[in-house]
XYZ file of N, CA and C in Angstrom:
600
model
N 64.841 129.617 93.581
C 63.382 129.723 93.577
C 62.779 129.760 92.197
N 63.596 129.641 91.146
C 63.056 129.625 89.790
C 63.906 128.721 88.911
N 63.304 128.213 87.837
C 64.040 127.366 86.905
C 64.945 128.233 86.039
N 66.111 127.709 85.713
C 67.136 128.488 85.019
C 67.886 127.530 84.101
N 68.220 127.974 82.910
C 68.968 127.115 81.991
C 70.263 127.781 81.561
N 71.296 126.959 81.397
C 72.591 127.410 80.894
C 73.175 126.288 80.037
N 74.372 126.516 79.548
C 75.105 125.516 78.786
C 76.432 125.256 79.489
N 77.109 124.184 79.122
C 78.381 123.863 79.762
C 79.110 122.778 78.996
N 80.324 122.481 79.441
C 81.208 121.573 78.715
C 81.953 120.655 79.674
N 81.924 119.355 79.375
C 82.736 118.400 80.131
C 84.194 118.540 79.700
N 85.083 118.781 80.672
C 86.498 118.985 80.356
C 87.355 117.873 80.964
N 88.457 117.593 80.303
C 89.436 116.645 80.836
C 89.849 117.132 82.230
N 89.857 116.218 83.214
C 90.209 116.623 84.575
C 90.637 115.406 85.374
N 91.396 115.648 86.440
C 91.892 114.549 87.280
C 90.761 113.748 87.902
N 89.651 114.441 88.268
C 88.547 113.733 88.912
C 87.470 113.267 87.931
N 87.661 113.523 86.648
C 86.762 113.061 85.583
C 85.345 113.613 85.737
N 85.211 114.764 86.407
C 83.878 115.218 86.824
C 83.650 116.722 86.701
N 84.483 117.431 85.926
C 84.388 118.897 85.876
C 83.607 119.363 84.645
N 82.667 120.284 84.874
C 81.916 120.949 83.816
C 82.270 122.428 83.848
N 82.777 122.941 82.730
C 83.093 124.363 82.604
C 81.836 125.115 82.174
N 81.557 126.245 82.820
C 80.390 127.043 82.465
C 80.640 128.490 82.878
N 79.607 129.310 82.805
C 79.731 130.708 83.234
C 79.507 130.802 84.742
N 80.215 131.718 85.382
C 80.029 131.912 86.813
C 78.594 132.255 87.173
N 77.942 133.071 86.324
C 76.574 133.491 86.665
C 75.564 132.360 86.534
N 75.955 131.253 85.926
C 75.090 130.068 85.899
C 75.088 129.346 87.251
N 76.100 129.629 88.080
C 76.263 128.940 89.367
C 76.038 129.863 90.562
N 76.449 131.126 90.416
C 76.339 132.101 91.513
C 75.874 133.413 90.912
N 74.732 133.919 91.380
C 74.152 135.109 90.770
C 73.456 135.941 91.831
N 73.784 137.219 91.866
C 73.137 138.192 92.752
C 73.105 137.721 94.208
N 74.279 137.240 94.645
C 74.439 136.924 96.057
C 74.030 135.528 96.477
N 73.650 134.673 95.524
C 73.228 133.331 95.916
C 73.717 132.258 94.962
N 73.890 131.060 95.505
C 74.275 129.887 94.715
C 73.037 129.199 94.165
N 73.132 128.652 92.968
C 72.021 127.878 92.432
C 71.913 126.548 93.176
N 70.747 125.927 93.068
C 70.502 124.637 93.713
C 69.959 123.648 92.685
N 70.144 122.361 92.995
C 69.549 121.288 92.185
C 69.972 121.364 90.722
N 71.265 121.531 90.497
C 71.756 121.659 89.128
C 72.104 120.299 88.536
N 71.654 120.060 87.301
C 72.047 118.861 86.569
C 72.657 119.244 85.223
N 73.542 118.387 84.743
C 74.218 118.567 83.457
C 73.867 117.365 82.580
N 73.312 117.647 81.401
C 72.815 116.594 80.504
C 73.513 116.719 79.151
N 74.620 115.991 78.940
C 75.395 116.143 77.705
C 74.595 115.760 76.455
N 74.782 116.562 75.403
C 74.135 116.349 74.101
C 72.613 116.282 74.208
N 72.064 117.035 75.156
C 70.612 117.196 75.244
C 70.054 117.603 73.887
N 68.899 117.036 73.519
C 68.273 117.406 72.248
C 66.771 117.144 72.338
N 66.003 118.224 72.369
C 64.543 118.122 72.369
C 64.008 117.159 73.431
N 64.541 117.264 74.636
C 64.060 116.431 75.736
C 64.763 115.098 75.864
N 65.560 114.731 74.864
C 66.310 113.475 74.930
C 67.672 113.716 75.562
N 68.068 112.815 76.447
C 69.370 112.900 77.101
C 70.092 111.575 76.853
N 70.814 111.478 75.715
C 71.361 110.180 75.295
C 72.294 109.532 76.307
N 72.945 110.334 77.154
C 73.856 109.776 78.153
C 73.300 109.866 79.566
N 72.084 110.391 79.707
C 71.570 110.670 81.030
C 72.082 112.018 81.533
N 71.951 112.244 82.817
C 72.357 113.513 83.419
C 73.206 113.253 84.663
N 74.006 114.238 85.009
C 74.863 114.181 86.201
C 74.504 115.353 87.112
N 74.347 115.087 88.392
C 73.997 116.121 89.366
C 75.257 116.753 89.944
N 75.253 118.078 90.069
C 76.388 118.778 90.659
C 76.483 118.468 92.147
N 77.699 118.188 92.624
C 77.932 117.998 94.058
C 78.705 119.167 94.659
N 79.315 119.993 93.788
C 80.055 121.168 94.259
C 80.075 122.189 93.139
N 80.044 123.468 93.505
C 80.091 124.570 92.540
C 81.232 125.489 92.919
N 81.994 125.933 91.924
C 83.149 126.798 92.180
C 83.101 128.014 91.256
N 83.345 129.185 91.816
C 83.555 130.407 91.036
C 84.709 131.176 91.678
N 85.367 132.076 90.941
C 86.444 132.867 91.555
C 85.895 133.844 92.587
N 86.723 134.151 93.582
C 86.289 135.097 94.619
C 85.967 136.461 94.018
N 86.666 136.844 92.935
C 86.370 138.171 92.386
C 85.153 138.157 91.472
N 84.536 136.993 91.228
C 83.179 136.992 90.657
C 82.173 137.220 91.792
N 82.370 136.584 92.934
C 81.479 136.798 94.076
C 81.522 138.257 94.518
N 82.720 138.835 94.525
C 82.893 140.213 94.997
C 82.838 141.246 93.877
N 82.560 140.798 92.647
C 82.660 141.692 91.491
C 81.621 142.805 91.496
N 81.951 143.886 90.839
C 81.006 144.990 90.682
C 79.953 144.610 89.636
N 78.779 145.225 89.705
C 77.760 144.950 88.679
C 78.322 145.197 87.272
N 77.958 144.328 86.351
C 78.366 144.426 84.946
C 79.868 144.270 84.721
N 80.576 143.699 85.696
C 81.984 143.344 85.474
C 82.059 141.825 85.314
N 82.108 141.396 84.051
C 82.037 139.972 83.742
C 83.399 139.370 83.383
N 84.483 140.101 83.647
C 85.762 139.633 83.104
C 86.278 138.363 83.785
N 85.788 138.046 84.982
C 86.122 136.772 85.621
C 84.861 135.973 85.944
N 83.901 136.007 85.022
C 82.638 135.284 85.184
C 82.842 133.814 84.803
N 83.705 133.154 85.575
C 84.046 131.744 85.347
C 83.286 130.860 86.327
N 82.955 129.660 85.903
C 82.314 128.717 86.799
C 82.705 127.285 86.472
N 82.801 126.470 87.508
C 83.060 125.039 87.352
C 82.067 124.291 88.242
N 81.339 123.359 87.638
C 80.486 122.457 88.416
C 81.191 121.109 88.498
N 81.309 120.578 89.705
C 81.866 119.235 89.893
C 80.677 118.312 90.109
N 80.535 117.317 89.225
C 79.346 116.476 89.251
C 79.646 115.116 89.875
N 78.645 114.545 90.528
C 78.760 113.204 91.107
C 78.562 112.163 90.007
N 79.171 110.989 90.126
C 78.906 109.931 89.141
C 77.417 109.600 89.101
N 76.925 109.229 87.913
C 75.560 108.698 87.838
C 75.639 107.175 87.682
N 74.552 106.533 87.330
C 74.538 105.066 87.267
C 75.476 104.519 86.194
N 75.850 105.382 85.226
C 76.765 104.954 84.171
C 78.234 105.115 84.570
N 78.498 106.010 85.528
C 79.870 106.233 85.958
C 80.217 107.703 86.053
N 81.521 108.000 86.172
C 81.992 109.384 86.224
C 81.808 110.035 84.853
N 81.544 111.328 84.854
C 81.164 112.058 83.640
C 82.066 111.788 82.441
N 83.371 112.120 82.557
C 84.197 112.033 81.350
C 84.613 110.602 81.029
N 84.418 109.676 81.968
C 84.609 108.261 81.631
C 83.530 107.797 80.659
N 82.364 108.442 80.722
C 81.232 108.056 79.874
C 81.193 108.860 78.582
N 81.354 110.184 78.678
C 81.160 111.033 77.492
C 82.462 111.606 76.929
N 83.575 111.415 77.645
C 84.816 112.066 77.234
C 84.847 113.505 77.711
N 85.994 114.141 77.549
C 86.132 115.534 77.958
C 87.029 116.258 76.979
N 86.828 117.572 76.850
C 87.632 118.356 75.926
C 88.902 118.859 76.612
N 89.930 119.052 75.837
C 91.123 119.723 76.328
C 90.855 121.216 76.459
N 91.771 121.930 77.087
C 91.570 123.345 77.362
C 92.860 124.109 77.099
N 92.712 125.412 76.944
C 93.860 126.301 76.746
C 93.561 127.614 77.460
N 94.621 128.298 77.890
C 94.417 129.618 78.497
C 95.594 130.513 78.140
N 95.420 131.822 78.352
C 96.412 132.829 77.949
C 96.765 132.715 76.464
N 95.727 132.535 75.644
C 95.890 132.424 74.195
C 95.548 133.753 73.522
N 96.049 133.971 72.286
C 95.678 135.201 71.576
C 94.180 135.274 71.317
N 93.621 136.467 71.457
C 92.179 136.644 71.229
C 91.851 136.807 69.752
N 92.835 137.253 68.970
C 92.557 137.526 67.551
C 92.739 136.271 66.711
N 91.871 135.288 66.976
C 91.868 134.059 66.191
C 90.435 133.609 66.015
N 90.223 132.539 65.262
C 88.873 132.053 64.999
C 88.373 131.217 66.175
N 87.153 131.512 66.610
C 86.496 130.754 67.672
C 85.276 130.019 67.107
N 84.981 128.887 67.713
C 83.833 128.072 67.336
C 82.975 127.912 68.593
N 81.835 128.617 68.620
C 81.010 128.689 69.826
C 79.773 127.805 69.689
N 79.388 127.177 70.802
C 78.223 126.301 70.832
C 77.415 126.578 72.090
N 76.136 126.281 72.034
C 75.310 126.478 73.222
C 73.858 126.181 72.930
N 73.051 126.344 73.963
C 71.617 126.075 73.889
C 70.832 127.355 74.181
N 70.819 128.298 73.234
C 70.089 129.544 73.485
C 68.590 129.275 73.663
N 68.009 129.890 74.680
C 66.590 129.677 74.987
C 65.774 130.951 74.817
N 66.440 132.108 74.790
C 65.724 133.361 74.548
C 65.327 133.481 73.079
N 64.263 134.231 72.800
C 63.757 134.415 71.439
C 64.899 134.794 70.496
N 64.951 134.241 69.286
C 63.970 133.369 68.623
C 64.220 131.874 68.850
N 65.040 131.523 69.825
C 65.372 130.116 70.075
C 64.516 129.557 71.213
N 64.539 128.221 71.383
C 63.703 127.618 72.420
C 64.482 126.740 73.394
N 65.821 126.718 73.274
C 66.645 125.977 74.221
C 66.647 124.469 74.032
N 65.975 123.984 73.006
C 65.819 122.535 72.851
C 66.890 121.889 71.981
N 67.609 122.698 71.211
C 68.647 122.153 70.330
C 69.901 123.001 70.421
N 71.031 122.357 70.142
C 72.316 123.057 70.203
C 72.511 123.902 68.950
N 73.001 125.119 69.149
C 73.290 126.038 68.049
C 74.783 126.341 68.048
N 75.254 126.969 66.969
C 76.686 127.282 66.896
C 76.935 128.575 66.136
N 78.087 129.167 66.397
C 78.634 130.297 65.638
C 80.063 129.884 65.304
N 80.308 129.476 64.072
C 81.571 128.839 63.718
C 82.490 129.774 62.943
N 83.786 129.577 63.171
C 84.816 130.353 62.471
C 84.614 131.855 62.656
N 84.312 132.245 63.902
C 84.025 133.643 64.231
C 85.282 134.335 64.744
N 85.682 135.456 64.131
C 86.915 136.125 64.555
C 86.774 136.808 65.915
N 87.775 136.614 66.784
C 87.757 137.192 68.116
C 88.408 138.555 68.178
N 87.900 139.404 69.078
C 88.457 140.733 69.339
C 88.517 140.926 70.848
N 89.646 141.385 71.378
C 89.739 141.599 72.827
C 89.337 143.031 73.179
N 88.771 143.182 74.371
C 88.287 144.466 74.883
C 88.674 144.575 76.354
N 88.872 145.806 76.794
C 88.946 146.067 78.227
C 87.533 146.365 78.705
N 87.070 145.606 79.706
C 85.684 145.716 80.149
C 85.650 145.453 81.648
N 84.992 146.329 82.395
C 84.989 146.170 83.846
C 86.420 146.248 84.336
N 86.847 145.221 85.065
C 88.186 145.236 85.631
C 89.213 144.454 84.851
N 88.901 144.036 83.620
C 89.866 143.201 82.914
C 89.515 143.000 81.449
N 89.933 141.875 80.906
C 89.843 141.626 79.475
C 88.712 140.649 79.157
N 87.959 140.965 78.111
C 86.950 140.066 77.567
C 87.180 139.957 76.063
N 86.527 138.974 75.444
C 86.682 138.719 74.009
C 85.293 138.683 73.387
N 85.157 139.288 72.189
C 83.869 139.232 71.482
C 84.028 138.479 70.171
N 82.923 137.847 69.746
C 82.829 137.255 68.413
C 81.461 137.601 67.833
N 81.344 137.662 66.500
C 80.020 137.811 65.911
C 79.202 136.552 66.200
N 78.037 136.699 66.840
C 77.233 135.535 67.209
C 75.863 136.010 67.663
N 74.802 135.301 67.233
C 73.433 135.733 67.535
C 72.771 134.906 68.619
N 73.538 134.119 69.384
C 72.925 133.317 70.435
C 72.366 134.212 71.547
N 71.428 133.659 72.308
C 70.692 134.418 73.323
C 70.819 133.728 74.682
N 70.049 134.211 75.660
C 70.077 133.646 77.003
C 69.816 132.147 77.000
N 70.524 131.430 77.849
C 70.487 129.971 77.847
C 71.762 129.393 77.263
N 72.369 130.161 76.339
C 73.656 129.727 75.766
C 74.813 130.015 76.704
N 74.583 130.799 77.763
C 75.645 131.130 78.719
C 76.365 129.875 79.195
N 77.690 129.924 79.183
C 78.488 128.790 79.630
C 78.843 127.822 78.515
N 78.183 127.955 77.368
C 78.495 127.085 76.234
C 79.892 127.363 75.705
N 80.586 126.339 75.208
C 82.016 126.443 74.930
C 82.370 127.262 73.703
N 83.523 127.906 73.794
C 84.227 128.453 72.631
C 85.486 127.603 72.430
N 85.612 127.037 71.245
C 86.788 126.240 70.922
C 87.729 127.004 70.003
N 89.024 126.742 70.159
C 90.040 127.199 69.206
C 90.795 125.969 68.709
N 91.406 126.133 67.554
C 92.184 125.035 66.982
C 93.670 125.368 67.101
N 94.423 124.440 67.705
C 95.873 124.609 67.871
C 96.538 123.339 67.359
N 97.351 123.483 66.331
C 98.050 122.333 65.743
C 97.098 121.188 65.404
N 95.940 121.551 64.865
C 95.002 120.538 64.387
C 94.096 119.936 65.441
N 94.255 120.327 66.716
C 93.390 119.810 67.784
C 92.528 120.936 68.347
N 91.404 120.551 68.935
C 90.441 121.532 69.454
C 90.566 121.669 70.969
N 90.515 122.918 71.425
C 90.653 123.207 72.853
C 89.609 124.225 73.296
N 89.079 124.020 74.491
C 88.190 124.996 75.113
C 88.988 126.252 75.461
N 88.487 127.432 75.042
C 89.224 128.668 75.329
C 88.278 129.866 75.460
N 87.091 129.612 76.031
C 86.136 130.691 76.228
C 84.745 130.100 76.390
N 83.780 130.956 76.684
C 82.381 130.505 76.743
C 81.444 131.684 76.501
N 80.247 131.367 76.009
C 79.213 132.392 75.866
C 78.925 132.990 77.238
N 78.967 134.325 77.323
C 78.803 134.920 78.646
C 77.815 136.084 78.692
N 77.999 137.085 77.844
C 77.095 138.241 77.892
C 77.070 138.939 76.537
N 76.035 139.754 76.343
C 75.969 140.605 75.166
C 76.047 142.052 75.633
N 76.376 142.950 74.727
C 76.578 144.345 75.117
C 76.196 145.284 73.987
N 75.642 146.429 74.363
C 75.326 147.453 73.361
C 76.584 148.039 72.733
N 77.756 147.769 73.348
C 79.028 148.173 72.731
C 79.194 147.559 71.349
N 78.648 146.356 71.189
C 78.902 145.585 69.976
C 77.676 144.711 69.695
N 76.602 145.297 69.160
C 75.399 144.511 68.889
C 75.691 143.358 67.926
N 74.956 142.250 68.113
C 75.155 141.090 67.245
C 76.378 140.269 67.594
N 76.972 140.563 68.747
C 78.164 139.836 69.187
C 77.924 139.184 70.552
N 78.676 138.118 70.798
C 78.695 137.447 72.094
C 80.062 137.679 72.718
N 80.085 137.831 74.036
C 81.332 138.058 74.753
C 81.659 136.887 75.671
N 82.956 136.675 75.867
C 83.466 135.704 76.836
C 84.488 136.386 77.723
N 84.585 135.982 78.995
C 85.770 136.374 79.759
C 87.009 135.791 79.079
N 88.114 136.509 79.173
C 89.384 135.984 78.643
C 89.909 134.904 79.588
N 90.183 133.719 79.043
C 90.655 132.595 79.873
C 92.120 132.822 80.243
N 92.327 133.242 81.497
C 93.639 133.669 81.970
C 94.076 132.811 83.162
N 95.038 133.301 83.930
C 95.544 132.548 85.085
C 94.451 132.284 86.123
N 93.492 133.200 86.250
C 92.400 132.989 87.203
C 91.538 131.808 86.771
N 91.273 131.705 85.458
C 90.540 130.532 84.960
C 91.303 129.252 85.315
N 92.612 129.255 85.069
C 93.403 128.054 85.320
C 93.432 127.698 86.810
N 93.504 128.704 87.666
C 93.498 128.452 89.117
C 92.176 127.816 89.548
N 91.076 128.300 88.980
C 89.765 127.733 89.308
C 89.674 126.289 88.823
N 90.100 126.054 87.602
C 90.109 124.686 87.048
C 90.967 123.752 87.898
N 92.134 124.234 88.304
C 93.049 123.400 89.101
C 92.402 122.974 90.411
N 91.638 123.898 91.015
C 90.935 123.570 92.262
C 89.787 122.593 91.985
N 89.046 122.847 90.916
C 87.857 122.039 90.629
C 88.194 120.597 90.315
N 89.371 120.363 89.719
C 89.672 118.979 89.283
C 90.238 118.112 90.397
N 90.456 118.683 91.581
C 91.028 117.877 92.683
C 90.015 116.937 93.296
């Protein structure tokens, strides 16, 4: 019943159609979002590749059943239908991914923050930010120094492994535990199980 913005990432997948994002971008307070589109490299109203409409949304069961403020499995995958140009990653490419990685490494975060002082129209980043793991809610989350705001949720965190870049987190929530920081759920076996289902 209201307009909502998030960020997301096209990932390498068997069906060439998976977008990684935050669970709360897809399912929030007991309901699924509707009419979702993904517009890669959006910039000030321009969509250089066009947009892809979601045909299916996936989140883990323990995000649906999670307690309030337990974001440790706030994972989401949108499966998008081909547009007139073709399947998503056939057109724009997709990033590789990693899970069960050390949290104490440098992360490179990107997203489209729309809350003040940002306007959601351009992509922002927090680069070479050191990660710290925390126990939060029912599991593990990771924080980095980052000033992004609402709208950046679901935007990718990349790590570098042997010279290549891999998705290994996303902007998810902020906390008074650590002001000036952004948190991500730790990408674990549950993330991989969700991805495995989404790419079929």
